[in-house]
Tab-separated table of C-alpha atoms and ligand atoms in Angstrom:
chain	number	residue	atom	x	y	z
R	1	MET	CA	5.568	2.240	-18.166
R	2	ASN	CA	2.301	4.091	-18.275
R	3	SER	CA	-1.231	3.475	-18.698
R	4	SER	CA	-1.309	4.062	-22.705
R	5	ARG	CA	1.897	1.663	-22.824
R	6	THR	CA	0.031	-1.360	-21.085
R	7	PRO	CA	1.499	-4.056	-22.973
R	8	ALA	CA	-0.446	-6.497	-25.088
R	9	LEU	CA	-0.122	-9.715	-23.368
R	10	PRO	CA	0.465	-13.045	-24.922
R	11	PHE	CA	-2.572	-15.161	-23.368
R	12	GLY	CA	-6.173	-14.643	-23.337
R	13	SER	CA	-7.538	-15.390	-19.921
R	14	VAL	CA	-6.681	-14.862	-16.321
R	15	ALA	CA	-7.818	-15.722	-13.095
R	16	ILE	CA	-7.243	-13.649	-10.278
R	17	LEU	CA	-7.274	-14.948	-6.399
R	18	GLY	CA	-7.942	-11.976	-3.865
R	19	ALA	CA	-9.899	-8.697	-4.400
R	20	GLY	CA	-7.810	-6.478	-2.441
R	21	LEU	CA	-5.249	-4.076	-3.485
R	22	MET	CA	-3.145	-5.809	-5.851
R	23	GLY	CA	-6.013	-7.933	-7.201
R	24	ARG	CA	-7.971	-5.130	-8.110
R	25	LEU	CA	-5.276	-3.177	-9.737
R	26	LEU	CA	-3.778	-6.270	-11.620
R	27	ALA	CA	-7.561	-6.903	-12.791
R	28	MET	CA	-8.212	-3.573	-14.148
R	29	SER	CA	-4.802	-3.512	-15.747
R	30	LEU	CA	-5.203	-7.199	-17.403
R	31	ALA	CA	-8.684	-6.331	-18.528
R	32	ARG	CA	-7.620	-2.994	-20.201
R	33	ALA	CA	-4.753	-5.121	-22.034
R	34	GLY	CA	-7.499	-7.260	-23.431
R	35	CYS	CA	-7.528	-10.431	-21.204
R	36	LYS	CA	-10.462	-11.897	-19.767
R	37	VAL	CA	-10.232	-11.904	-16.342
R	38	GLU	CA	-12.156	-13.827	-13.597
R	39	VAL	CA	-11.937	-12.522	-10.081
R	40	HIS	CA	-12.355	-14.879	-7.132
R	41	GLU	CA	-12.700	-13.147	-3.644
R	42	ALA	CA	-13.193	-15.051	-0.474
R	43	GLY	CA	-15.254	-12.191	1.189
R	44	SER	CA	-17.677	-9.772	-0.363
R	45	SER	CA	-17.292	-6.789	-2.870
R	46	GLU	CA	-16.660	-4.362	0.154
R	47	ALA	CA	-13.143	-6.058	0.837
R	48	GLU	CA	-13.725	-6.137	4.598
R	49	GLY	CA	-11.050	-9.015	4.779
R	50	ALA	CA	-8.430	-7.071	3.000
R	51	ALA	CA	-5.401	-5.218	4.789
R	52	ALA	CA	-6.139	-2.472	1.878
R	53	ARG	CA	-9.571	-1.781	3.841
R	54	VAL	CA	-7.998	-0.675	7.054
R	55	ALA	CA	-4.776	0.904	5.635
R	56	ALA	CA	-4.003	4.786	5.464
R	57	ALA	CA	-2.740	4.578	2.195
R	58	MET	CA	0.059	7.054	2.835
R	59	LEU	CA	2.580	7.172	0.068
R	60	ALA	CA	5.346	8.331	2.186
R	61	PRO	CA	8.850	6.630	0.716
R	62	LEU	CA	11.366	9.004	2.297
R	63	ALA	CA	9.462	8.826	5.584
R	64	GLU	CA	8.934	5.123	5.275
R	65	SER	CA	12.685	4.831	4.820
R	66	ALA	CA	13.279	4.566	8.513
R	67	VAL	CA	12.127	0.978	8.105
R	68	ALA	CA	12.172	0.451	4.334
R	69	PRO	CA	15.566	-0.188	2.441
R	70	ALA	CA	16.413	1.840	-0.821
R	71	PRO	CA	14.593	-0.643	-3.346
R	72	LEU	CA	11.214	0.192	-1.564
R	73	VAL	CA	12.077	3.800	-1.706
R	74	ARG	CA	12.615	3.817	-5.373
R	75	MET	CA	9.440	1.868	-5.810
R	76	GLY	CA	7.619	4.334	-3.733
R	77	HIS	CA	8.905	7.186	-5.703
R	78	HIS	CA	7.969	5.605	-8.995
R	79	ALA	CA	4.675	4.751	-7.865
R	80	LEU	CA	3.947	8.311	-6.513
R	81	ALA	CA	4.079	9.537	-10.193
R	82	ARG	CA	2.087	6.307	-11.566
R	83	TRP	CA	-1.067	6.796	-8.984
R	84	PRO	CA	-2.514	9.656	-11.208
R	85	GLU	CA	-2.291	7.573	-14.467
R	86	LEU	CA	-4.002	4.798	-13.009
R	87	ILE	CA	-6.848	6.851	-10.823
R	88	ALA	CA	-7.646	8.857	-14.095
R	89	PRO	CA	-9.377	6.517	-16.157
R	90	LEU	CA	-11.285	4.822	-13.148
R	91	ALA	CA	-15.283	4.988	-12.907
R	92	GLN	CA	-15.085	7.189	-9.794
R	93	PRO	CA	-12.989	10.135	-8.521
R	94	VAL	CA	-10.407	9.084	-6.037
R	95	PHE	CA	-8.901	11.498	-3.440
R	96	PHE	CA	-5.029	11.498	-3.723
R	97	GLN	CA	-2.527	14.322	-2.834
R	98	ARG	CA	0.836	15.029	-2.862
R	99	GLU	CA	1.404	17.784	-0.118
R	100	GLY	CA	4.307	16.464	1.298
R	101	THR	CA	4.722	14.610	4.761
R	102	LEU	CA	5.086	16.803	7.905
R	103	VAL	CA	7.270	15.055	10.663
R	104	LEU	CA	6.978	16.555	14.519
R	105	TRP	CA	8.143	15.673	17.923
R	106	HIS	CA	7.700	16.592	21.545
R	107	ARG	CA	10.823	17.823	23.031
R	108	GLN	CA	11.528	14.531	25.007
R	109	ASP	CA	11.694	12.634	21.685
R	110	ALA	CA	14.315	15.084	20.023
R	111	PRO	CA	17.144	12.484	20.434
R	112	GLU	CA	14.828	10.079	18.328
R	113	ALA	CA	13.999	12.652	15.795
R	114	MET	CA	17.738	13.522	15.283
R	115	ARG	CA	18.466	9.715	14.809
R	116	LEU	CA	15.578	9.588	12.380
R	117	ALA	CA	16.858	12.592	10.686
R	118	ARG	CA	20.080	11.241	10.092
R	119	ILE	CA	18.341	8.385	8.349
R	120	LEU	CA	16.220	10.166	6.168
R	121	GLN	CA	19.307	12.119	5.344
R	122	GLY	CA	21.356	8.922	4.417
R	123	THR	CA	18.235	8.314	2.155
R	124	CYS	CA	18.286	11.166	0.208
R	125	GLU	CA	21.852	10.581	-0.620
R	126	ALA	CA	21.386	6.936	-1.509
R	127	VAL	CA	18.272	7.762	-3.703
R	128	PRO	CA	19.033	11.287	-5.342
R	129	GLU	CA	16.051	11.399	-7.471
R	130	LEU	CA	13.779	12.158	-4.431
R	131	PRO	CA	12.775	15.466	-3.380
R	132	ALA	CA	15.195	16.939	-0.586
R	133	MET	CA	14.108	16.742	2.820
R	134	GLN	CA	13.930	20.201	4.861
R	135	SER	CA	14.349	21.028	8.539
R	136	ILE	CA	11.770	23.558	9.497
R	137	ASP	CA	11.187	25.509	12.545
R	138	GLY	CA	8.101	26.532	14.230
R	139	ALA	CA	7.103	29.370	11.937
R	140	ALA	CA	7.363	27.225	9.176
R	141	ILE	CA	5.255	24.295	10.552
R	142	ALA	CA	2.580	27.101	11.273
R	143	ALA	CA	2.682	28.402	7.654
R	144	LEU	CA	2.197	25.059	6.815
R	145	GLU	CA	-0.329	23.835	9.051
R	146	PRO	CA	-1.983	27.209	10.426
R	147	ALA	CA	-3.991	24.790	12.672
R	148	LEU	CA	-1.075	23.716	14.772
R	149	GLY	CA	0.190	27.199	15.508
R	150	THR	CA	3.519	27.185	17.284
R	151	ARG	CA	3.139	24.195	19.436
R	152	PHE	CA	6.124	22.549	17.754
R	153	ALA	CA	9.454	24.193	17.843
R	154	LYS	CA	10.962	22.012	15.154
R	155	GLY	CA	10.097	19.395	12.398
R	156	LEU	CA	10.859	17.960	9.125
R	157	PHE	CA	9.021	18.602	5.684
R	158	LEU	CA	9.089	15.783	3.081
R	159	PRO	CA	8.077	17.581	0.172
R	160	GLN	CA	5.983	15.880	-2.642
R	161	GLU	CA	5.132	12.859	-0.675
R	162	GLY	CA	1.222	11.787	-0.949
R	163	GLN	CA	-1.559	9.762	0.050
R	164	LEU	CA	-4.949	8.714	-1.261
R	165	ASP	CA	-8.283	7.324	-0.056
R	166	ASN	CA	-7.855	3.843	-0.013
R	167	ARG	CA	-11.603	3.277	0.576
R	168	ALA	CA	-12.459	5.407	-2.455
R	169	LEU	CA	-9.734	3.579	-4.497
R	170	LEU	CA	-11.156	0.345	-3.681
R	171	ALA	CA	-15.045	1.339	-4.676
R	172	SER	CA	-13.551	3.194	-7.748
R	173	LEU	CA	-11.853	-0.014	-9.022
R	174	LEU	CA	-14.686	-2.226	-8.019
R	175	ALA	CA	-16.899	0.206	-10.225
R	176	SER	CA	-14.707	0.087	-13.117
R	177	LEU	CA	-14.150	-3.597	-13.140
R	178	GLN	CA	-18.165	-4.233	-12.727
R	179	GLN	CA	-18.272	-1.931	-15.991
R	180	HIS	CA	-15.626	-3.909	-18.002
R	181	PRO	CA	-17.229	-6.423	-20.301
R	182	GLY	CA	-14.009	-8.662	-20.098
R	183	VAL	CA	-14.259	-9.162	-16.005
R	184	ARG	CA	-16.324	-11.453	-14.050
R	185	LEU	CA	-16.317	-10.902	-10.461
R	186	HIS	CA	-16.868	-13.791	-7.932
R	187	TRP	CA	-17.628	-12.791	-4.503
R	188	ASN	CA	-17.617	-15.274	-1.500
R	189	SER	CA	-15.621	-17.613	-3.607
R	190	PRO	CA	-12.513	-18.596	-1.674
R	191	ARG	CA	-9.792	-20.211	-4.083
R	192	ALA	CA	-6.458	-21.573	-4.152
R	193	PRO	CA	-4.026	-21.931	-7.148
R	194	GLU	CA	-4.454	-25.532	-7.178
R	195	ASP	CA	-8.105	-25.379	-7.644
R	196	PHE	CA	-6.989	-24.680	-11.115
R	197	ALA	CA	-5.264	-26.091	-14.234
R	198	PRO	CA	-4.102	-23.075	-16.116
R	199	GLY	CA	-3.470	-23.658	-19.852
R	200	THR	CA	-5.825	-26.759	-20.129
R	201	ALA	CA	-9.321	-26.786	-21.736
R	202	GLY	CA	-11.975	-24.755	-20.152
R	203	GLN	CA	-9.121	-23.092	-17.844
R	204	PRO	CA	-7.552	-19.746	-17.508
R	205	GLY	CA	-4.622	-19.201	-19.319
R	206	TRP	CA	-2.739	-18.077	-16.014
R	207	VAL	CA	-3.441	-17.873	-12.419
R	208	ILE	CA	-2.285	-14.730	-10.385
R	209	ASP	CA	-2.464	-15.185	-6.552
R	210	CYS	CA	-3.241	-11.764	-4.646
R	211	ARG	CA	-4.537	-13.126	-1.487
R	212	GLY	CA	-2.286	-11.510	0.846
R	213	LEU	CA	-2.139	-13.253	3.973
R	214	GLY	CA	-4.716	-15.699	2.581
R	215	ALA	CA	-1.930	-17.318	0.610
R	216	LYS	CA	-0.060	-18.404	3.625
R	217	PRO	CA	-1.038	-22.434	3.201
R	218	GLN	CA	0.962	-22.377	-0.162
R	219	TRP	CA	3.577	-19.604	0.913
R	220	ARG	CA	4.711	-20.803	4.026
R	221	ALA	CA	7.291	-17.866	4.900
R	222	LEU	CA	4.195	-15.378	5.082
R	223	ARG	CA	3.389	-13.753	8.345
R	224	GLY	CA	0.933	-11.302	9.331
R	225	VAL	CA	2.178	-8.045	11.316
R	226	ARG	CA	-0.827	-6.569	13.252
R	227	GLY	CA	-1.845	-3.185	12.943
R	228	GLU	CA	-4.460	-0.901	14.892
R	229	VAL	CA	-5.772	1.798	13.380
R	230	ILE	CA	-8.612	4.611	14.401
R	231	ARG	CA	-10.914	6.708	12.129
R	232	VAL	CA	-12.536	9.815	13.780
R	233	HIS	CA	-14.493	12.445	12.436
R	234	ALA	CA	-13.080	15.668	13.520
R	235	PRO	CA	-14.388	18.832	11.952
R	236	GLU	CA	-12.486	21.293	14.601
R	237	VAL	CA	-9.181	20.244	13.245
R	238	LYS	CA	-7.807	21.363	10.111
R	239	LEU	CA	-4.650	19.489	8.957
R	240	THR	CA	-4.344	19.410	5.106
R	241	ARG	CA	-1.496	16.507	4.849
R	242	PRO	CA	-0.355	13.631	6.577
R	243	THR	CA	1.469	14.173	10.055
R	244	ARG	CA	3.812	11.978	11.646
R	245	LEU	CA	4.588	12.135	15.059
R	246	VAL	CA	8.035	10.638	16.294
R	247	HIS	CA	7.418	7.911	18.868
R	248	PRO	CA	9.415	5.701	20.839
R	249	ARG	CA	7.510	2.285	19.995
R	250	TYR	CA	6.442	2.890	16.193
R	251	PRO	CA	6.040	5.698	13.888
R	252	LEU	CA	2.399	7.322	14.389
R	253	TYR	CA	0.571	9.230	11.882
R	254	ILE	CA	-2.538	11.424	11.184
R	255	ALA	CA	-3.547	11.156	7.812
R	256	PRO	CA	-6.405	13.641	6.730
R	257	LYS	CA	-9.067	12.075	4.254
R	258	PRO	CA	-12.099	13.734	2.685
R	259	GLY	CA	-15.126	14.803	4.764
R	260	ASP	CA	-13.104	15.806	7.957
R	261	VAL	CA	-12.110	12.018	8.509
R	262	TYR	CA	-8.654	11.483	10.026
R	263	VAL	CA	-7.054	8.210	9.922
R	264	ILE	CA	-4.772	7.562	13.068
R	265	GLY	CA	-2.229	4.902	13.247
R	266	ALA	CA	-0.829	2.397	13.031
R	267	THR	CA	0.662	-0.009	15.890
R	268	GLU	CA	2.920	-2.345	14.552
R	269	ILE	CA	2.956	-5.630	16.477
R	270	GLU	CA	4.585	-9.136	15.498
R	271	SER	CA	1.440	-11.086	15.762
R	272	GLU	CA	-1.440	-12.582	13.512
R	273	ASP	CA	-3.821	-11.872	16.407
R	274	LEU	CA	-6.825	-10.172	14.805
R	275	SER	CA	-8.642	-9.410	17.700
R	276	PRO	CA	-9.849	-5.789	18.680
R	277	ALA	CA	-7.415	-2.833	19.415
R	278	SER	CA	-5.870	-3.159	22.799
R	279	VAL	CA	-6.762	-0.215	25.435
R	280	ARG	CA	-3.006	0.457	25.339
R	281	SER	CA	-2.770	0.801	21.842
R	282	THR	CA	-6.059	2.894	21.613
R	283	LEU	CA	-4.880	5.266	24.353
R	284	GLU	CA	-1.410	5.778	22.571
R	285	LEU	CA	-3.141	6.610	19.242
R	286	LEU	CA	-5.758	9.097	20.663
R	287	SER	CA	-3.392	10.752	23.035
R	288	ALA	CA	-0.837	11.257	20.238
R	289	ALA	CA	-3.629	12.708	17.917
R	290	TYR	CA	-4.658	14.866	20.862
R	291	ALA	CA	-1.266	15.907	21.473
R	292	VAL	CA	-1.078	17.066	18.091
R	293	HIS	CA	-4.049	19.033	17.974
R	294	SER	CA	-6.516	19.792	20.725
R	295	GLY	CA	-9.462	19.573	18.675
R	296	PHE	CA	-9.279	15.815	18.523
R	297	ALA	CA	-10.808	15.798	21.960
R	298	GLU	CA	-14.299	16.427	20.580
R	299	ALA	CA	-13.824	14.312	17.366
R	300	ARG	CA	-16.244	11.210	17.069
R	301	ILE	CA	-14.694	7.857	16.861
R	302	LEU	CA	-15.900	6.006	13.686
R	303	GLU	CA	-13.983	2.802	13.664
R	304	ILE	CA	-11.085	1.290	15.647
R	305	ALA	CA	-9.992	-1.606	13.391
R	306	THR	CA	-7.445	-4.260	13.305
R	307	GLN	CA	-5.898	-6.172	10.400
R	308	CYS	CA	-2.540	-7.878	9.283
R	309	ARG	CA	-0.212	-6.664	6.887
R	310	PRO	CA	1.116	-9.584	4.656
R	311	THR	CA	4.879	-9.905	5.075
R	312	LEU	CA	7.832	-11.751	3.989
R	313	PRO	CA	10.818	-12.556	6.114
R	314	ASP	CA	12.995	-9.777	4.516
R	315	ASN	CA	9.831	-7.233	4.811
R	316	LEU	CA	10.363	-6.937	0.747
R	317	PRO	CA	7.611	-7.898	-1.756
R	318	ASP	CA	8.189	-10.832	-3.896
R	319	VAL	CA	6.415	-12.167	-7.145
R	320	ARG	CA	7.079	-15.912	-7.853
R	321	GLN	CA	6.122	-18.615	-10.016
R	322	PRO	CA	5.602	-22.023	-7.864
R	323	GLN	CA	4.652	-23.910	-10.987
R	324	PRO	CA	3.975	-22.925	-14.785
R	325	ARG	CA	1.452	-20.559	-15.379
R	326	VAL	CA	0.749	-19.693	-12.010
R	327	LEU	CA	2.227	-16.578	-10.244
R	328	GLN	CA	2.209	-15.352	-6.774
R	329	VAL	CA	2.186	-11.425	-5.724
R	330	ASN	CA	2.717	-10.781	-2.168
R	331	GLY	CA	4.636	-9.470	0.744
R	332	LEU	CA	3.386	-5.902	0.441
R	333	TYR	CA	3.976	-5.373	4.279
R	334	ARG	CA	3.036	-1.863	5.348
R	335	HIS	CA	4.024	-0.432	2.009
R	336	GLY	CA	1.321	-1.964	-0.089
R	337	PHE	CA	-0.339	1.731	-1.357
R	338	MET	CA	3.146	3.067	-1.516
R	339	ILE	CA	4.480	0.779	-3.812
R	340	ALA	CA	1.499	-1.191	-5.651
R	341	PRO	CA	2.040	0.889	-8.890
R	342	ALA	CA	5.772	-0.373	-9.125
R	343	VAL	CA	4.629	-4.076	-8.344
R	344	LEU	CA	1.951	-3.776	-10.829
R	345	ASP	CA	4.435	-2.373	-13.395
R	346	ILE	CA	6.994	-5.118	-12.724
R	347	VAL	CA	4.430	-7.928	-12.941
R	348	LEU	CA	3.344	-6.475	-16.441
R	349	GLU	CA	6.733	-6.644	-17.527
R	350	LEU	CA	7.421	-10.229	-16.291
R	351	LEU	CA	3.880	-11.212	-18.112
R	352	SER	CA	4.639	-9.516	-21.134
R	353	GLU	CA	8.431	-9.906	-21.730
R	354	GLY	CA	9.414	-12.574	-19.310
R	355	ARG	CA	11.896	-10.050	-17.203
R	356	SER	CA	11.630	-6.787	-15.515
R	357	PRO	CA	13.966	-4.189	-16.287
R	358	LEU	CA	12.029	-2.239	-13.643
R	359	ALA	CA	13.192	-4.659	-10.979
R	360	GLU	CA	16.535	-4.468	-12.035
R	361	ARG	CA	16.183	-0.643	-11.780
R	362	PHE	CA	14.640	-0.756	-8.283
R	363	GLY	CA	17.607	-3.231	-7.285
R	364	LEU	CA	15.252	-6.134	-6.672
R	365	PRO	CA	17.078	-8.905	-7.835
R	366	GLY	CA	14.473	-11.610	-6.853
R	367	MET	CA	11.982	-10.301	-9.175
R	368	ARG	CA	14.154	-9.467	-11.908
R	369	THR	CA	15.633	-13.117	-12.467
R	370	LEU	CA	12.252	-14.842	-12.265
R	371	GLN	CA	11.877	-17.192	-14.859
R	372	LEU	CA	8.494	-16.323	-15.170
R	373	ALA	CA	7.396	-17.281	-18.842
R	374	SER	CA	10.113	-19.449	-21.167
R	375	CYS	CA	9.762	-18.407	-25.024
R	376	GLN	CA	7.732	-21.576	-25.190
R	377	GLU	CA	5.396	-20.701	-22.421
R	378	LYS	CA	4.736	-17.530	-23.865
R	379	ALA	CA	3.934	-18.510	-27.263
R	380	GLY	CA	1.793	-21.265	-26.430
R	381	THR	CA	-1.677	-21.939	-26.991
R	382	THR	CA	-4.134	-20.549	-24.121
R	383	PRO	CA	-7.466	-20.922	-23.737
N	1	FAD	C1	-2.862	-1.264	9.957
N	1	FAD	C2	-2.627	-1.198	8.491
N	1	FAD	C3	-2.133	0.208	7.946
N	1	FAD	C4	-1.759	0.501	6.711
N	1	FAD	N1	-1.031	1.555	6.447
N	1	FAD	C5	-0.633	1.687	4.906
N	1	FAD	C6	0.017	2.931	4.372
N	1	FAD	O1	-0.461	4.039	5.152
N	1	FAD	N2	0.593	2.847	3.247
N	1	FAD	C7	0.514	1.565	2.585
N	1	FAD	O2	1.378	1.632	1.422
N	1	FAD	N3	0.274	0.432	3.185
N	1	FAD	C8	-0.336	0.388	4.227
N	1	FAD	N4	-0.804	-0.548	4.799
N	1	FAD	C9	-0.399	-1.919	3.843
N	1	FAD	C10	-1.692	-2.364	2.865
N	1	FAD	O3	-2.902	-2.315	3.306
N	1	FAD	C11	-0.930	-3.810	2.237
N	1	FAD	O4	0.342	-3.950	2.078
N	1	FAD	C12	-1.759	-4.144	1.039
N	1	FAD	O5	-3.402	-3.985	1.380
N	1	FAD	C13	-1.666	-5.578	0.832
N	1	FAD	O6	-2.212	-5.766	-0.478
N	1	FAD	P1	-2.881	-7.223	-1.001
N	1	FAD	O7	-3.510	-7.123	-2.311
N	1	FAD	O8	-1.498	-7.973	-1.251
N	1	FAD	O9	-3.729	-7.774	0.197
N	1	FAD	P2	-4.855	-7.511	0.637
N	1	FAD	O10	-5.231	-6.107	0.497
N	1	FAD	O11	-5.061	-7.909	2.131
N	1	FAD	O12	-6.202	-8.398	-0.041
N	1	FAD	C14	-6.163	-9.800	0.044
N	1	FAD	C15	-7.396	-10.223	-0.490
N	1	FAD	O13	-7.594	-11.567	-0.605
N	1	FAD	C16	-8.811	-12.128	-0.169
N	1	FAD	N5	-8.450	-13.561	0.151
N	1	FAD	C17	-7.780	-14.192	1.052
N	1	FAD	N6	-8.043	-15.486	0.972
N	1	FAD	C18	-8.521	-15.739	-0.186
N	1	FAD	C19	-8.681	-16.915	-0.903
N	1	FAD	N7	-8.602	-18.445	-0.485
N	1	FAD	N8	-9.732	-16.999	-2.107
N	1	FAD	C20	-9.693	-15.557	-2.505
N	1	FAD	N9	-9.625	-14.555	-1.922
N	1	FAD	C21	-9.194	-14.513	-0.661
N	1	FAD	C22	-8.846	-11.368	0.870
N	1	FAD	O14	-10.063	-11.729	1.519
N	1	FAD	C23	-8.528	-9.881	0.618
N	1	FAD	O15	-9.693	-9.165	0.161
N	1	FAD	C24	-1.411	-0.693	5.950
N	1	FAD	C25	-1.860	-2.138	6.438
N	1	FAD	C26	-2.436	-2.305	7.420
N	1	FAD	C27	-2.771	-3.406	8.227
């Protein structure tokens, strides 16, 4: 499915709850498909309560396969091709690159790196459409990232993996939604599905709940997984692609964004604690960055942020229909940007056909078999 094939949908109006990543993407696609869209967001237009604002927005299905099963990897591969199609028509440019991921390690972490390499090799065999991983030496690392010189003797290169500028994407989606005549945006407007009677007079035809962790009162299985991320301005560092450092506790990354900004992250802690970042996490993240490139010593810290990833028990995304004309899209966990276009395409298939061949292709049986809309439901008159 691509943007030129956005389906004509069999209903007129939709209320979307939550204007984070999924809410904005869905609102845009549904408006383009001819729906009247009303978006209700608990916070302001700045997405300050969204995981999407804090994320590094790396699009790294093979690198993530260390913690993500094959269906997510397939979704991530699908999404890498879809992002340019989704970004191109937006009101403002959004930084997006596919220069690959570099994985590095210090000598003492070599056993862990070998373990990781074996897992990634297994992923390449299980998902053959992925570009092959390359084992590289110090010279090849220096050729890819001259700023690293010969500091690292060995690494892995994962070609064609990507990243984007999450904040530019959120801002561009916002500008596009503001310009669209079929969209109304309601800020500081917390809502729950039970605030609506979809399909009745004066009500939206459907309600789509994209509230991330805000949906927990209605989806008890959701949990937050805490992540701490640091943004720095480091003009002395010239890295061109996301670089991951093998680390005994969690995969650390440095993602270069436009304007010499680097996102350094992220911790992963089983907790919904949203208090500020700990000293330990801050030291670990900044030390890792400094160990990769000494130019980070003079970087300026722009932000140290904490947010929780909305996560379901199996760490997989899900789309479910708790009642007629209400759809819940959630559980994007640490892969929201990596898989959002795939989730979007699944939801559009479900809404237009009542079934999702894509979900089947990705190996997501839950979403595939959703009884989203009976024929009667789809054909029903909607406001
Ligand atoms: C530290 C960190 C690093 C990450 N790094 C990456 C990465 O590198 N790559 C990647 O792919 N993903 C990453 N992610 C994950 C990604 O950010 C999430 O998976 C994604 O943002 C989830 O999207 P969402 O739309 O479901 O939820 P969110 O983006 O959290 O949006 C939910 C929205 O709903 C709103 N809301 C809540 N309650 C209500 C209510 N009652 N009424 C109305 N609105 C409400 C919230 O204010 C929010 O704006 C990271 C996340 C974190 C926290």
